[in-house]
Amino acid sequence: MTNSPMKPKTTRPPGRPKRQANEQATNLFILKTASDLFMEYGYEPVSLQQIAKVCGVTKASIYYHFENKAQLFTAAVTAMMEKAKTTSQQIIQQEDMPLYDRLVMLAERKLRFPHGDFEAILRKASDSLSKEQLKSIRESEESIYKVLTVSLTEAIEKEEIRPLHPLLMAHTLASMLMLGNREIAKEIAPSSKELAHTIVDMFWNGVGLRTEEQTGGPGTI
């Protein structure tokens, strides 16, 4: 009797990595969906059930990933801010492009995706959030301004713009871009590209260097 050759044992690939990948994808999808809904409708009007329905998952699935609505709101907003920060860095740190052009590109990007008034949304949500959650959101928000502040500081050092407070300039531009969330924006400019140029032109006239030739001489306004 001859022994048949033994078949090599086949090992099943572990299931956990695939499961973890699926859970991570679901988590990211929930965060993106939740941030879109919160930014469009605000904190109170949006329920976990509504988020679950739009995501195509059960409410229990939402609770599997997030403890409650406040935690989901915080995670969704900070993830949104982190994405905005990364996009801003990619645009504003292009050293081969003049600052004005980078600001226009950044403005156009923001204006293409209008949303609700973030300050109003956060103000209404604040009673439902812990101090730690509010701090986390504010820190994420400030990280975006810091990206712009660095480039504005460099432009000041190069004498490309006037030596005004960089953080104030960053907040000023951001406030001006909030116009894109209002209906009147359509009356001012028909496209986000044209509106971006209009807004940045107004901003630039407040910070750009003015030569005697451009202004008609010293003291000319």
mmCIF file of C-alpha atoms in Angstrom:
data_model
loop_
_atom_site.group_PDB
_atom_site.id
_atom_site.type_symbol
_atom_site.label_atom_id
_atom_site.label_comp_id
_atom_site.label_asym_id
_atom_site.label_seq_id
_atom_site.Cartn_x
_atom_site.Cartn_y
_atom_site.Cartn_z
ATOM 1 C CA MET A 1 0.000 0.000 0.000
ATOM 2 C CA THR A 2 1.444 3.272 -1.077
ATOM 3 C CA ASN A 3 0.789 6.366 0.879
ATOM 4 C CA SER A 4 -0.806 9.093 -1.176
ATOM 5 C CA PRO A 5 1.097 12.340 -1.035
ATOM 6 C CA MET A 6 -0.174 14.593 1.683
ATOM 7 C CA LYS A 7 -1.929 17.694 0.452
ATOM 8 C CA PRO A 8 -0.463 20.890 1.817
ATOM 9 C CA LYS A 9 -2.620 22.512 4.429
ATOM 10 C CA THR A 10 -4.366 25.604 3.231
ATOM 11 C CA THR A 11 -4.574 28.409 5.708
ATOM 12 C CA ARG A 12 -7.579 30.664 5.575
ATOM 13 C CA PRO A 13 -6.706 34.293 5.342
ATOM 14 C CA PRO A 14 -7.642 36.055 8.545
ATOM 15 C CA GLY A 15 -11.013 37.714 8.341
ATOM 16 C CA ARG A 16 -10.286 40.567 10.717
ATOM 17 C CA PRO A 17 -8.285 42.805 8.303
ATOM 18 C CA LYS A 18 -11.060 42.674 5.697
ATOM 19 C CA ARG A 19 -13.666 43.329 8.357
ATOM 20 C CA GLN A 20 -11.638 46.217 9.709
ATOM 21 C CA ALA A 21 -11.312 47.661 6.206
ATOM 22 C CA ASN A 22 -15.058 47.450 5.705
ATOM 23 C CA GLU A 23 -15.714 49.042 9.080
ATOM 24 C CA GLN A 24 -13.276 51.861 8.303
ATOM 25 C CA ALA A 25 -14.949 52.492 4.937
ATOM 26 C CA THR A 26 -18.360 52.577 6.625
ATOM 27 C CA ASN A 27 -17.038 54.907 9.298
ATOM 28 C CA LEU A 28 -15.677 57.343 6.704
ATOM 29 C CA PHE A 29 -18.916 57.200 4.704
ATOM 30 C CA ILE A 30 -20.970 57.963 7.807
ATOM 31 C CA LEU A 31 -18.673 60.898 8.655
ATOM 32 C CA LYS A 32 -18.929 62.349 5.140
ATOM 33 C CA THR A 33 -22.704 61.936 5.011
ATOM 34 C CA ALA A 34 -23.183 63.362 8.496
ATOM 35 C CA SER A 35 -21.003 66.411 7.789
ATOM 36 C CA ASP A 36 -22.947 67.126 4.584
ATOM 37 C CA LEU A 37 -26.280 66.924 6.408
ATOM 38 C CA PHE A 38 -25.141 68.930 9.438
ATOM 39 C CA MET A 39 -23.652 71.672 7.252
ATOM 40 C CA GLU A 40 -26.815 71.901 5.160
ATOM 41 C CA TYR A 41 -29.513 71.642 7.824
ATOM 42 C CA GLY A 42 -27.779 72.333 11.148
ATOM 43 C CA TYR A 43 -27.380 70.217 14.265
ATOM 44 C CA GLU A 44 -30.881 69.914 15.711
ATOM 45 C CA PRO A 45 -32.871 69.116 12.535
ATOM 46 C CA VAL A 46 -30.608 66.175 11.642
ATOM 47 C CA SER A 47 -31.288 62.902 13.446
ATOM 48 C CA LEU A 48 -29.196 59.737 13.630
ATOM 49 C CA GLN A 49 -32.074 57.929 11.931
ATOM 50 C CA GLN A 50 -31.891 60.361 9.018
ATOM 51 C CA ILE A 51 -28.130 59.898 8.723
ATOM 52 C CA ALA A 52 -28.556 56.122 8.812
ATOM 53 C CA LYS A 53 -31.210 56.267 6.080
ATOM 54 C CA VAL A 54 -29.056 58.379 3.766
ATOM 55 C CA CYS A 55 -26.082 56.073 4.420
ATOM 56 C CA GLY A 56 -28.185 52.990 3.724
ATOM 57 C CA VAL A 57 -27.391 51.444 7.109
ATOM 58 C CA THR A 58 -29.329 50.807 10.290
ATOM 59 C CA LYS A 59 -29.398 53.184 13.236
ATOM 60 C CA ALA A 60 -27.678 50.429 15.206
ATOM 61 C CA SER A 61 -24.771 50.665 12.761
ATOM 62 C CA ILE A 62 -24.420 54.352 13.552
ATOM 63 C CA TYR A 63 -24.307 53.545 17.263
ATOM 64 C CA TYR A 64 -21.704 50.851 16.569
ATOM 65 C CA HIS A 65 -19.338 53.530 15.273
ATOM 66 C CA PHE A 66 -20.382 56.509 17.395
ATOM 67 C CA GLU A 67 -21.637 56.716 20.948
ATOM 68 C CA ASN A 68 -24.173 59.463 20.324
ATOM 69 C CA LYS A 69 -25.110 62.362 18.056
ATOM 70 C CA ALA A 70 -22.746 64.818 19.761
ATOM 71 C CA GLN A 71 -19.789 62.500 19.232
ATOM 72 C CA LEU A 72 -20.734 61.966 15.588
ATOM 73 C CA PHE A 73 -21.129 65.707 15.019
ATOM 74 C CA THR A 74 -17.713 66.383 16.547
ATOM 75 C CA ALA A 75 -16.027 63.625 14.543
ATOM 76 C CA ALA A 76 -17.774 64.647 11.311
ATOM 77 C CA VAL A 77 -16.902 68.329 11.644
ATOM 78 C CA THR A 78 -13.270 67.738 12.633
ATOM 79 C CA ALA A 79 -12.850 65.283 9.734
ATOM 80 C CA MET A 80 -14.320 67.883 7.395
ATOM 81 C CA MET A 81 -11.925 70.512 8.782
ATOM 82 C CA GLU A 82 -8.951 68.188 8.380
ATOM 83 C CA LYS A 83 -9.858 67.594 4.737
ATOM 84 C CA ALA A 84 -10.259 71.345 4.189
ATOM 85 C CA LYS A 85 -6.868 71.930 5.813
ATOM 86 C CA THR A 86 -5.175 69.386 3.540
ATOM 87 C CA THR A 87 -6.780 70.891 0.431
ATOM 88 C CA SER A 88 -5.816 74.404 1.542
ATOM 89 C CA GLN A 89 -2.212 73.333 2.071
ATOM 90 C CA GLN A 90 -2.015 71.770 -1.377
ATOM 91 C CA ILE A 91 -3.243 74.978 -2.989
ATOM 92 C CA ILE A 92 -1.664 77.722 -0.896
ATOM 93 C CA GLN A 93 1.812 76.150 -0.667
ATOM 94 C CA GLN A 94 2.434 76.137 -4.431
ATOM 95 C CA GLU A 95 5.530 78.327 -4.375
ATOM 96 C CA ASP A 96 5.761 78.574 -8.168
ATOM 97 C CA MET A 97 2.501 80.536 -8.253
ATOM 98 C CA PRO A 98 1.941 84.152 -7.116
ATOM 99 C CA LEU A 99 0.018 84.506 -3.843
ATOM 100 C CA TYR A 100 -2.863 86.297 -5.575
ATOM 101 C CA ASP A 101 -3.418 83.361 -7.940
ATOM 102 C CA ARG A 102 -3.246 80.885 -5.064
ATOM 103 C CA LEU A 103 -5.846 82.866 -3.133
ATOM 104 C CA VAL A 104 -8.159 82.888 -6.154
ATOM 105 C CA MET A 105 -7.737 79.127 -6.554
ATOM 106 C CA LEU A 106 -8.418 78.598 -2.852
ATOM 107 C CA ALA A 107 -11.469 80.877 -2.976
ATOM 108 C CA GLU A 108 -12.881 79.141 -6.033
ATOM 109 C CA ARG A 109 -12.475 75.753 -4.381
ATOM 110 C CA LYS A 110 -14.379 76.902 -1.319
ATOM 111 C CA LEU A 111 -17.116 78.640 -3.305
ATOM 112 C CA ARG A 112 -17.771 75.507 -5.370
ATOM 113 C CA PHE A 113 -18.997 73.773 -2.211
ATOM 114 C CA PRO A 114 -21.239 76.233 -0.332
ATOM 115 C CA HIS A 115 -22.744 75.242 3.011
ATOM 116 C CA GLY A 116 -24.572 76.730 5.952
ATOM 117 C CA ASP A 117 -23.157 79.362 8.275
ATOM 118 C CA PHE A 118 -20.731 77.304 10.368
ATOM 119 C CA GLU A 119 -20.709 79.738 13.285
ATOM 120 C CA ALA A 120 -24.513 79.670 13.489
ATOM 121 C CA ILE A 121 -24.553 75.867 13.261
ATOM 122 C CA LEU A 122 -21.939 75.480 15.987
ATOM 123 C CA ARG A 123 -23.635 78.039 18.211
ATOM 124 C CA LYS A 124 -26.899 76.092 18.098
ATOM 125 C CA ALA A 125 -25.079 72.798 18.676
ATOM 126 C CA SER A 126 -22.922 74.045 21.545
ATOM 127 C CA ASP A 127 -25.473 73.248 24.283
ATOM 128 C CA SER A 128 -25.332 69.587 23.260
ATOM 129 C CA LEU A 129 -21.528 69.399 23.122
ATOM 130 C CA SER A 130 -19.006 69.009 25.909
ATOM 131 C CA LYS A 131 -16.215 71.534 26.483
ATOM 132 C CA GLU A 132 -13.723 68.998 25.122
ATOM 133 C CA GLN A 133 -15.772 68.514 21.963
ATOM 134 C CA LEU A 134 -16.081 72.248 21.381
ATOM 135 C CA LYS A 135 -12.350 72.668 21.948
ATOM 136 C CA SER A 136 -11.585 69.905 19.453
ATOM 137 C CA ILE A 137 -13.770 71.556 16.802
ATOM 138 C CA ARG A 138 -12.267 75.002 17.387
ATOM 139 C CA GLU A 139 -8.721 73.640 17.207
ATOM 140 C CA SER A 140 -9.522 71.941 13.891
ATOM 141 C CA GLU A 141 -10.993 75.175 12.578
ATOM 142 C CA GLU A 142 -7.983 77.233 13.658
ATOM 143 C CA SER A 143 -5.615 74.786 11.962
ATOM 144 C CA ILE A 144 -7.091 75.888 8.610
ATOM 145 C CA TYR A 145 -6.470 79.560 9.398
ATOM 146 C CA LYS A 146 -2.892 78.735 10.417
ATOM 147 C CA VAL A 147 -2.223 77.284 6.968
ATOM 148 C CA LEU A 148 -3.248 80.555 5.351
ATOM 149 C CA THR A 149 -1.494 82.603 8.023
ATOM 150 C CA VAL A 150 1.865 80.957 7.230
ATOM 151 C CA SER A 151 1.625 81.885 3.549
ATOM 152 C CA LEU A 152 0.481 85.432 4.347
ATOM 153 C CA THR A 153 3.417 85.837 6.749
ATOM 154 C CA GLU A 154 5.836 84.691 4.057
ATOM 155 C CA ALA A 155 4.263 87.146 1.604
ATOM 156 C CA ILE A 156 4.734 89.967 4.117
ATOM 157 C CA GLU A 157 8.416 89.038 4.523
ATOM 158 C CA LYS A 158 8.811 89.111 0.743
ATOM 159 C CA GLU A 159 7.074 92.529 0.698
ATOM 160 C CA GLU A 160 4.433 91.082 -1.593
ATOM 161 C CA ILE A 161 1.630 92.385 0.639
ATOM 162 C CA ARG A 162 1.302 95.048 3.308
ATOM 163 C CA PRO A 163 2.512 94.188 6.835
ATOM 164 C CA LEU A 164 -0.903 93.695 8.405
ATOM 165 C CA HIS A 165 -1.799 91.058 10.992
ATOM 166 C CA PRO A 166 -1.682 87.689 9.119
ATOM 167 C CA LEU A 167 -4.305 85.955 11.272
ATOM 168 C CA LEU A 168 -6.665 88.901 10.909
ATOM 169 C CA MET A 169 -6.218 88.787 7.151
ATOM 170 C CA ALA A 170 -6.931 85.037 7.120
ATOM 171 C CA HIS A 171 -10.158 85.494 9.081
ATOM 172 C CA THR A 172 -11.153 88.459 6.927
ATOM 173 C CA LEU A 173 -10.828 86.485 3.699
ATOM 174 C CA ALA A 174 -12.741 83.562 5.205
ATOM 175 C CA SER A 175 -15.548 85.898 6.247
ATOM 176 C CA MET A 176 -15.715 87.411 2.778
ATOM 177 C CA LEU A 177 -15.958 83.939 1.233
ATOM 178 C CA MET A 178 -19.026 83.210 3.356
ATOM 179 C CA LEU A 179 -20.871 85.350 0.814
ATOM 180 C CA GLY A 180 -20.835 82.302 -1.425
ATOM 181 C CA ASN A 181 -23.376 80.637 0.896
ATOM 182 C CA ARG A 182 -25.951 83.353 0.302
ATOM 183 C CA GLU A 183 -28.454 83.680 -2.521
ATOM 184 C CA ILE A 184 -27.199 87.172 -3.354
ATOM 185 C CA ALA A 185 -23.944 85.606 -4.584
ATOM 186 C CA LYS A 186 -25.735 84.560 -7.783
ATOM 187 C CA GLU A 187 -26.599 88.198 -8.461
ATOM 188 C CA ILE A 188 -23.000 89.309 -7.982
ATOM 189 C CA ALA A 189 -21.360 86.676 -10.176
ATOM 190 C CA PRO A 190 -22.829 83.847 -12.243
ATOM 191 C CA SER A 191 -20.081 81.348 -11.438
ATOM 192 C CA SER A 192 -17.877 80.407 -8.495
ATOM 193 C CA LYS A 193 -14.811 81.296 -10.588
ATOM 194 C CA GLU A 194 -15.982 84.852 -11.243
ATOM 195 C CA LEU A 195 -17.116 85.295 -7.645
ATOM 196 C CA ALA A 196 -13.726 84.056 -6.412
ATOM 197 C CA HIS A 197 -11.945 86.694 -8.526
ATOM 198 C CA THR A 198 -14.327 89.432 -7.349
ATOM 199 C CA ILE A 199 -13.883 88.609 -3.659
ATOM 200 C CA VAL A 200 -10.112 88.162 -3.816
ATOM 201 C CA ASP A 201 -9.815 91.441 -5.759
ATOM 202 C CA MET A 202 -11.632 93.237 -2.940
ATOM 203 C CA PHE A 203 -9.475 91.510 -0.347
ATOM 204 C CA TRP A 204 -6.257 92.151 -2.256
ATOM 205 C CA ASN A 205 -6.937 95.840 -2.579
ATOM 206 C CA GLY A 206 -6.805 95.969 1.195
ATOM 207 C CA VAL A 207 -3.516 94.093 1.586
ATOM 208 C CA GLY A 208 -1.633 94.404 -1.725
ATOM 209 C CA LEU A 209 1.292 96.766 -2.063
ATOM 210 C CA ARG A 210 0.405 100.019 -3.801
ATOM 211 C CA THR A 211 3.027 101.825 -5.850
ATOM 212 C CA GLU A 212 2.898 105.559 -6.504
ATOM 213 C CA GLU A 213 2.060 104.814 -10.126
ATOM 214 C CA GLN A 214 -0.890 102.606 -9.173
ATOM 215 C CA THR A 215 -2.346 105.044 -6.664
ATOM 216 C CA GLY A 216 -1.498 108.285 -8.422
ATOM 217 C CA GLY A 217 1.097 109.305 -5.862
ATOM 218 C CA PRO A 218 1.597 109.351 -2.087
ATOM 219 C CA GLY A 219 -1.503 109.981 -0.047
ATOM 220 C CA THR A 220 -3.871 109.145 -2.910
ATOM 221 C CA ILE A 221 -6.772 106.875 -1.914
#
